Amino acid sequence: MADTKAAPPLAAPRTAGAGSARTVLLRRARELALVPALLVLLILGAIVNDSFLTERNLISILGASAALAMVVLAESLILITGKIDLSLESVVGIAPAIGALLVLPTAESGWGTEWAAPLALVAVLVVGGIIGAFNGILVVKFKLNAFIVTLAMLIVLRGLLVGATKGKTLFGMPDSFFTLATSTFLNVPMSVWLAAVCFAVAGFVLKYHRVGRALYAIGGNQEAARAAGIRVDRMLLGVSIVAGVLASVGGIMQTGYVGAISANQGNNMIFTVMAAAVIGGISLDGGKGTMFGALTGVLLLGVVQNLLTLAQVPSFWIQAIYGGIILVALMIARVTTGRAQD
């Protein structure tokens, strides 16, 4: 008798599994795509300029990128939850400025309160947290659009910074305001070490802790996350506060790197922040992205800016190049995800 047993239906599951594996590989490739790009830029830099690969220049790239890294970390956490915060660049300016005004005497354009430096630095962090909490309340409790709210806050804080400093550049702060940028460990500024630790902690939490899984769930589908028992409002508010504090730390780093606080500190920084996050694989739709990808985005932009600076390229061309990088990253994201972006 002929064997009439039907073959098991394996074709469909294999196809589905292959499709899922392909999607995972594409996402992983996007996260790691910047690594070979970084290597190519390093080789190109060595060819173009003899001083590019020197220890001094490489450390300079890291030191110049530390403040940006903190703000990118803050923005990445917000983006993963499906929201956006444009006001972080203004926090970089207003938070350390308030700390400086609290510590400086009236003769040096301060408020004359002359707080102790440690207390003033704590005030910097508190200001960042308060701004983040205010944004979070408007977005989470009052259900206002995050883009519009944070855009408005960006403008408000920018005006407050100019008004508080009277348009002047603040000098003469205690050495502790500059310590992160001026003190070193193994010849590398402490600001770089702190940024590395913050990225490592955030990466660990996102990958292994329930809080990280909750953030991805919220960014993927907020209502489904709520139905699963995740306290969505509390998580969104908490992330907003943490982002504000991280941005204020970035402001302290920027102050130490520059050696002063100008009335336009942080202006236009958000464009570079968004560029680094997007090319690093952080999805604008929420629920996707890793801290490793965001960090490579920061390093790539830092290397690009250093190369262009060594080549004496005007700053406005650097901004144009950043814009082009964002567009290319968005097109790559469209291809790798196979999904239209809202």
CSV table of C-alpha atoms in Angstrom, one decimal:
chain,number,residue,atom,x,y,z
A,1,MET,CA,0.0,0.0,0.0
A,2,ALA,CA,1.2,3.5,-0.8
A,3,ASP,CA,2.1,5.8,2.1
A,4,THR,CA,-0.7,8.4,2.3
A,5,LYS,CA,0.6,10.3,5.4
A,6,ALA,CA,0.6,14.0,4.8
A,7,ALA,CA,3.8,15.9,5.3
A,8,PRO,CA,3.7,18.1,8.5
A,9,PRO,CA,3.0,21.8,7.7
A,10,LEU,CA,6.4,23.2,8.4
A,11,ALA,CA,6.7,25.7,5.6
A,12,ALA,CA,4.6,28.4,7.1
A,13,PRO,CA,6.2,28.4,10.6
A,14,ARG,CA,9.7,28.4,9.0
A,15,THR,CA,8.7,31.4,6.9
A,16,ALA,CA,7.4,33.3,9.9
A,17,GLY,CA,10.5,32.4,11.9
A,18,ALA,CA,12.7,33.5,9.1
A,19,GLY,CA,10.9,36.8,8.8
A,20,SER,CA,11.2,37.4,12.5
A,21,ALA,CA,14.9,36.6,12.5
A,22,ARG,CA,15.4,38.9,9.5
A,23,THR,CA,13.7,41.7,11.3
A,24,VAL,CA,15.9,41.2,14.4
A,25,LEU,CA,19.0,41.1,12.3
A,26,LEU,CA,18.1,44.3,10.4
A,27,ARG,CA,17.5,46.1,13.7
A,28,ARG,CA,20.8,44.8,15.1
A,29,ALA,CA,22.6,45.8,11.9
A,30,ARG,CA,21.2,49.3,12.3
A,31,GLU,CA,22.5,49.6,15.8
A,32,LEU,CA,25.9,48.3,14.9
A,33,ALA,CA,26.1,50.1,11.5
A,34,LEU,CA,27.9,53.1,13.0
A,35,VAL,CA,30.8,51.0,14.3
A,36,PRO,CA,32.4,50.5,10.8
A,37,ALA,CA,31.5,54.0,9.9
A,38,LEU,CA,33.4,55.2,13.0
A,39,LEU,CA,36.4,53.1,12.0
A,40,VAL,CA,36.3,54.6,8.4
A,41,LEU,CA,36.2,58.1,9.8
A,42,LEU,CA,39.1,57.4,12.1
A,43,ILE,CA,41.2,56.1,9.2
A,44,LEU,CA,40.1,59.1,7.0
A,45,GLY,CA,41.0,61.5,9.8
A,46,ALA,CA,44.5,59.9,10.1
A,47,ILE,CA,45.0,60.4,6.4
A,48,VAL,CA,43.7,63.9,6.3
A,49,ASN,CA,45.5,65.3,9.4
A,50,ASP,CA,48.5,63.9,11.2
A,51,SER,CA,47.3,65.2,14.5
A,52,PHE,CA,43.9,63.5,14.4
A,53,LEU,CA,44.8,60.2,15.9
A,54,THR,CA,47.0,61.7,18.7
A,55,GLU,CA,46.0,61.0,22.3
A,56,ARG,CA,45.4,64.7,22.9
A,57,ASN,CA,43.0,65.1,20.0
A,58,LEU,CA,41.1,61.9,20.8
A,59,ILE,CA,40.7,62.9,24.4
A,60,SER,CA,39.6,66.3,23.2
A,61,ILE,CA,36.8,64.7,21.1
A,62,LEU,CA,35.6,62.7,24.1
A,63,GLY,CA,35.7,65.8,26.4
A,64,ALA,CA,33.8,67.9,23.9
A,65,SER,CA,31.2,65.2,23.4
A,66,ALA,CA,30.5,64.5,27.1
A,67,ALA,CA,27.9,67.2,27.6
A,68,LEU,CA,26.2,66.2,24.4
A,69,ALA,CA,26.2,62.6,25.5
A,70,MET,CA,24.3,63.4,28.7
A,71,VAL,CA,21.6,65.2,26.8
A,72,VAL,CA,21.4,62.5,24.1
A,73,LEU,CA,20.9,60.0,26.9
A,74,ALA,CA,18.1,62.1,28.4
A,75,GLU,CA,16.4,62.5,25.0
A,76,SER,CA,16.8,58.8,24.2
A,77,LEU,CA,14.9,57.8,27.3
A,78,ILE,CA,12.1,60.2,26.4
A,79,LEU,CA,12.0,59.0,22.8
A,80,ILE,CA,11.9,55.3,23.9
A,81,THR,CA,8.6,56.1,25.7
A,82,GLY,CA,7.1,57.5,22.5
A,83,LYS,CA,7.4,61.2,23.6
A,84,ILE,CA,9.8,64.0,22.8
A,85,ASP,CA,11.4,66.8,24.7
A,86,LEU,CA,12.8,69.8,22.8
A,87,SER,CA,13.4,71.9,26.0
A,88,LEU,CA,16.5,69.9,27.1
A,89,GLU,CA,18.8,72.2,25.3
A,90,SER,CA,17.5,75.2,27.3
A,91,VAL,CA,17.9,73.2,30.6
A,92,VAL,CA,21.6,72.9,29.6
A,93,GLY,CA,21.8,76.7,29.9
A,94,ILE,CA,19.3,77.8,32.6
A,95,ALA,CA,20.1,75.1,35.2
A,96,PRO,CA,23.8,75.9,35.6
A,97,ALA,CA,23.1,79.6,35.2
A,98,ILE,CA,20.8,79.6,38.2
A,99,GLY,CA,23.4,77.7,40.2
A,100,ALA,CA,26.0,80.3,39.2
A,101,LEU,CA,23.8,83.3,40.0
A,102,LEU,CA,23.1,81.8,43.5
A,103,VAL,CA,26.8,81.5,44.2
A,104,LEU,CA,28.2,84.7,42.7
A,105,PRO,CA,28.2,88.0,44.5
A,106,THR,CA,26.3,91.0,43.1
A,107,ALA,CA,29.6,92.6,41.9
A,108,GLU,CA,30.0,89.6,39.5
A,109,SER,CA,26.5,89.8,38.1
A,110,GLY,CA,25.2,87.3,40.7
A,111,TRP,CA,22.1,87.5,42.9
A,112,GLY,CA,24.2,88.2,45.9
A,113,THR,CA,23.0,85.2,47.9
A,114,GLU,CA,26.5,83.7,47.7
A,115,TRP,CA,25.5,80.1,48.4
A,116,ALA,CA,28.1,77.5,49.1
A,117,ALA,CA,29.3,75.8,45.9
A,118,PRO,CA,28.0,72.3,46.9
A,119,LEU,CA,24.5,73.7,47.7
A,120,ALA,CA,24.5,75.7,44.4
A,121,LEU,CA,25.4,72.5,42.4
A,122,VAL,CA,22.5,70.7,44.1
A,123,ALA,CA,20.3,73.5,43.1
A,124,VAL,CA,21.4,73.0,39.5
A,125,LEU,CA,20.1,69.4,39.6
A,126,VAL,CA,16.9,70.4,41.4
A,127,VAL,CA,16.2,73.0,38.7
A,128,GLY,CA,16.6,70.4,36.0
A,129,GLY,CA,14.3,68.0,37.8
A,130,ILE,CA,11.6,70.7,38.4
A,131,ILE,CA,11.6,71.6,34.7
A,132,GLY,CA,11.3,67.9,33.8
A,133,ALA,CA,8.5,67.5,36.3
A,134,PHE,CA,6.6,70.5,35.0
A,135,ASN,CA,6.9,69.2,31.4
A,136,GLY,CA,5.8,65.8,32.6
A,137,ILE,CA,2.7,67.1,34.4
A,138,LEU,CA,1.6,69.1,31.4
A,139,VAL,CA,2.0,66.1,29.1
A,140,VAL,CA,0.8,63.3,31.3
A,141,LYS,CA,-1.8,64.9,33.5
A,142,PHE,CA,-3.2,67.6,31.2
A,143,LYS,CA,-2.7,65.4,28.1
A,144,LEU,CA,-1.0,68.2,26.1
A,145,ASN,CA,1.1,67.5,23.0
A,146,ALA,CA,4.7,66.8,24.1
A,147,PHE,CA,6.2,68.5,21.0
A,148,ILE,CA,4.3,71.8,21.5
A,149,VAL,CA,4.7,71.8,25.3
A,150,THR,CA,8.5,71.3,25.2
A,151,LEU,CA,8.9,73.7,22.3
A,152,ALA,CA,7.1,76.4,24.3
A,153,MET,CA,9.3,75.6,27.3
A,154,LEU,CA,12.4,75.8,25.2
A,155,ILE,CA,11.4,79.4,24.2
A,156,VAL,CA,10.4,80.3,27.7
A,157,LEU,CA,13.6,79.0,29.3
A,158,ARG,CA,15.8,80.6,26.6
A,159,GLY,CA,14.2,84.0,27.5
A,160,LEU,CA,14.6,83.4,31.2
A,161,LEU,CA,18.3,82.6,30.7
A,162,VAL,CA,18.9,85.9,28.9
A,163,GLY,CA,16.8,87.8,31.4
A,164,ALA,CA,18.4,86.2,34.5
A,165,THR,CA,22.0,86.8,33.2
A,166,LYS,CA,21.0,90.2,31.6
A,167,GLY,CA,22.6,89.0,28.5
A,168,LYS,CA,26.1,88.7,30.1
A,169,THR,CA,28.5,85.8,30.3
A,170,LEU,CA,29.0,84.6,33.8
A,171,PHE,CA,32.6,84.1,35.1
A,172,GLY,CA,34.2,83.6,38.5
A,173,MET,CA,32.3,80.5,39.7
A,174,PRO,CA,34.0,78.2,42.2
A,175,ASP,CA,36.3,75.6,40.9
A,176,SER,CA,33.7,72.9,41.6
A,177,PHE,CA,31.6,74.2,38.7
A,178,PHE,CA,34.5,73.1,36.4
A,179,THR,CA,35.7,70.0,38.1
A,180,LEU,CA,34.0,67.5,35.9
A,181,ALA,CA,35.7,69.0,32.8
A,182,THR,CA,39.1,69.9,34.3
A,183,SER,CA,39.9,66.9,36.6
A,184,THR,CA,41.0,63.7,35.0
A,185,PHE,CA,41.5,60.0,35.6
A,186,LEU,CA,44.0,58.2,33.3
A,187,ASN,CA,44.3,61.5,31.4
A,188,VAL,CA,40.5,61.4,30.5
A,189,PRO,CA,38.2,64.1,31.9
A,190,MET,CA,35.9,63.0,34.7
A,191,SER,CA,32.9,64.2,32.6
A,192,VAL,CA,33.7,61.4,30.1
A,193,TRP,CA,33.9,58.8,32.8
A,194,LEU,CA,30.6,60.0,34.3
A,195,ALA,CA,28.8,60.0,30.9
A,196,ALA,CA,30.1,56.4,30.3
A,197,VAL,CA,28.8,55.3,33.7
A,198,CYS,CA,25.4,56.9,33.1
A,199,PHE,CA,25.1,55.1,29.7
A,200,ALA,CA,26.2,51.8,31.2
A,201,VAL,CA,23.6,52.1,34.0
A,202,ALA,CA,20.8,53.2,31.6
A,203,GLY,CA,21.7,50.3,29.2
A,204,PHE,CA,21.6,47.8,32.0
A,205,VAL,CA,18.3,49.0,33.3
A,206,LEU,CA,16.7,49.1,29.8
A,207,LYS,CA,17.9,45.6,29.0
A,208,TYR,CA,17.6,43.7,32.3
A,209,HIS,CA,15.3,45.6,34.7
A,210,ARG,CA,11.5,45.7,34.8
A,211,VAL,CA,11.6,49.5,34.6
A,212,GLY,CA,13.4,49.3,31.2
A,213,ARG,CA,11.0,46.7,29.9
A,214,ALA,CA,8.1,48.9,31.0
A,215,LEU,CA,9.6,51.9,29.1
A,216,TYR,CA,9.8,49.9,25.9
A,217,ALA,CA,6.3,48.6,26.4
A,218,ILE,CA,5.0,52.1,26.9
A,219,GLY,CA,6.7,53.3,23.8
A,220,GLY,CA,5.4,50.4,21.8
A,221,ASN,CA,1.8,50.6,22.8
A,222,GLN,CA,0.8,52.8,25.7
A,223,GLU,CA,-2.7,51.4,26.1
A,224,ALA,CA,-1.5,47.8,26.0
A,225,ALA,CA,1.1,48.7,28.6
A,226,ARG,CA,-1.6,50.2,30.8
A,227,ALA,CA,-3.7,47.1,30.4
A,228,ALA,CA,-0.7,45.0,31.5
A,229,GLY,CA,-0.6,46.8,34.8
A,230,ILE,CA,2.2,49.2,34.1
A,231,ARG,CA,1.7,52.6,35.8
A,232,VAL,CA,2.2,54.5,32.6
A,233,ASP,CA,1.6,58.0,34.0
A,234,ARG,CA,4.1,57.5,36.8
A,235,MET,CA,6.7,56.1,34.5
A,236,LEU,CA,6.4,58.9,32.0
A,237,LEU,CA,6.6,61.5,34.7
A,238,GLY,CA,9.6,59.8,36.3
A,239,VAL,CA,11.4,59.6,32.9
A,240,SER,CA,10.8,63.3,32.3
A,241,ILE,CA,12.3,64.2,35.7
A,242,VAL,CA,15.3,62.0,35.1
A,243,ALA,CA,15.8,63.6,31.7
A,244,GLY,CA,15.8,67.0,33.2
A,245,VAL,CA,18.4,66.1,35.8
A,246,LEU,CA,20.6,64.5,33.2
A,247,ALA,CA,20.4,67.6,31.0
A,248,SER,CA,21.3,69.8,34.0
A,249,VAL,CA,24.4,67.6,34.5
A,250,GLY,CA,25.2,68.1,30.8
A,251,GLY,CA,24.9,71.8,31.5
A,252,ILE,CA,27.5,71.6,34.3
A,253,MET,CA,29.8,69.6,32.0
A,254,GLN,CA,29.4,72.2,29.2
A,255,THR,CA,30.1,75.0,31.7
A,256,GLY,CA,33.3,73.3,32.8
A,257,TYR,CA,34.4,72.7,29.2
A,258,VAL,CA,33.8,76.3,28.1
A,259,GLY,CA,34.9,77.9,31.4
A,260,ALA,CA,31.9,80.2,31.6
A,261,ILE,CA,28.1,80.4,31.2
A,262,SER,CA,26.9,82.5,28.3
A,263,ALA,CA,23.4,83.8,27.7
A,264,ASN,CA,23.0,81.4,24.8
A,265,GLN,CA,24.5,78.3,26.3
A,266,GLY,CA,22.7,75.2,24.8
A,267,ASN,CA,21.1,77.1,21.9
A,268,ASN,CA,20.5,74.9,18.8
A,269,MET,CA,22.0,71.9,20.7
A,270,ILE,CA,18.7,70.0,20.3
A,271,PHE,CA,19.4,69.5,16.6
A,272,THR,CA,22.7,67.7,17.3
A,273,VAL,CA,21.0,65.7,20.1
A,274,MET,CA,18.2,64.5,17.8
A,275,ALA,CA,20.8,63.7,15.1
A,276,ALA,CA,22.9,61.6,17.4
A,277,ALA,CA,19.8,59.8,18.8
A,278,VAL,CA,18.2,59.1,15.4
A,279,ILE,CA,21.4,57.9,13.7
A,280,GLY,CA,22.1,55.7,16.8
A,281,GLY,CA,18.9,53.8,16.1
A,282,ILE,CA,16.5,55.4,18.6
A,283,SER,CA,13.1,55.3,17.0
A,284,LEU,CA,11.0,58.4,16.8
A,285,ASP,CA,7.9,56.2,17.0
A,286,GLY,CA,8.9,54.9,20.4
A,287,GLY,CA,9.7,51.5,21.9
A,288,LYS,CA,12.9,50.9,20.0
A,289,GLY,CA,16.6,51.7,20.4
A,290,THR,CA,19.5,50.9,22.7
A,291,MET,CA,22.0,53.0,24.7
A,292,PHE,CA,24.9,51.5,22.7
A,293,GLY,CA,23.4,52.8,19.5
A,294,ALA,CA,22.8,56.3,21.0
A,295,LEU,CA,26.4,56.4,22.3
A,296,THR,CA,27.8,55.5,18.9
A,297,GLY,CA,25.7,58.3,17.4
A,298,VAL,CA,27.3,60.7,19.8
A,299,LEU,CA,30.8,59.5,19.0
A,300,LEU,CA,30.2,59.6,15.3
A,301,LEU,CA,29.0,63.2,15.4
A,302,GLY,CA,31.9,64.1,17.7
A,303,VAL,CA,34.4,62.7,15.2
A,304,VAL,CA,32.7,64.4,12.3
A,305,GLN,CA,32.7,67.8,14.0
A,306,ASN,CA,36.4,67.4,14.9
A,307,LEU,CA,37.3,66.4,11.4
A,308,LEU,CA,35.4,69.3,9.9
A,309,THR,CA,37.0,71.7,12.5
A,310,LEU,CA,40.5,70.5,11.7
A,311,ALA,CA,39.7,71.0,8.0
A,312,GLN,CA,38.5,74.6,8.9
A,313,VAL,CA,35.0,74.0,7.5
A,314,PRO,CA,32.6,76.9,8.5
A,315,SER,CA,30.2,76.0,11.4
A,316,PHE,CA,27.1,76.5,9.2
A,317,TRP,CA,28.2,73.6,7.0
A,318,ILE,CA,28.5,71.4,10.0
A,319,GLN,CA,24.9,72.1,10.9
A,320,ALA,CA,23.9,71.3,7.2
A,321,ILE,CA,25.8,68.1,7.4
A,322,TYR,CA,24.0,67.1,10.6
A,323,GLY,CA,20.7,67.7,8.9
A,324,GLY,CA,21.7,65.5,6.0
A,325,ILE,CA,22.8,62.8,8.5
A,326,ILE,CA,19.3,62.8,10.1
A,327,LEU,CA,17.6,62.5,6.7
A,328,VAL,CA,19.8,59.5,5.8
A,329,ALA,CA,19.2,57.9,9.2
A,330,LEU,CA,15.4,58.2,8.7
A,331,MET,CA,15.6,56.6,5.3
A,332,ILE,CA,17.7,53.8,6.7
A,333,ALA,CA,15.1,53.3,9.5
A,334,ARG,CA,12.3,53.2,6.9
A,335,VAL,CA,14.1,50.5,5.0
A,336,THR,CA,15.1,48.4,8.0
A,337,THR,CA,11.7,48.5,9.8
A,338,GLY,CA,9.7,48.3,6.6
A,339,ARG,CA,7.1,50.6,8.3
A,340,ALA,CA,5.9,54.1,7.5
A,341,GLN,CA,6.8,56.7,10.0
A,342,ASP,CA,4.0,58.9,11.5
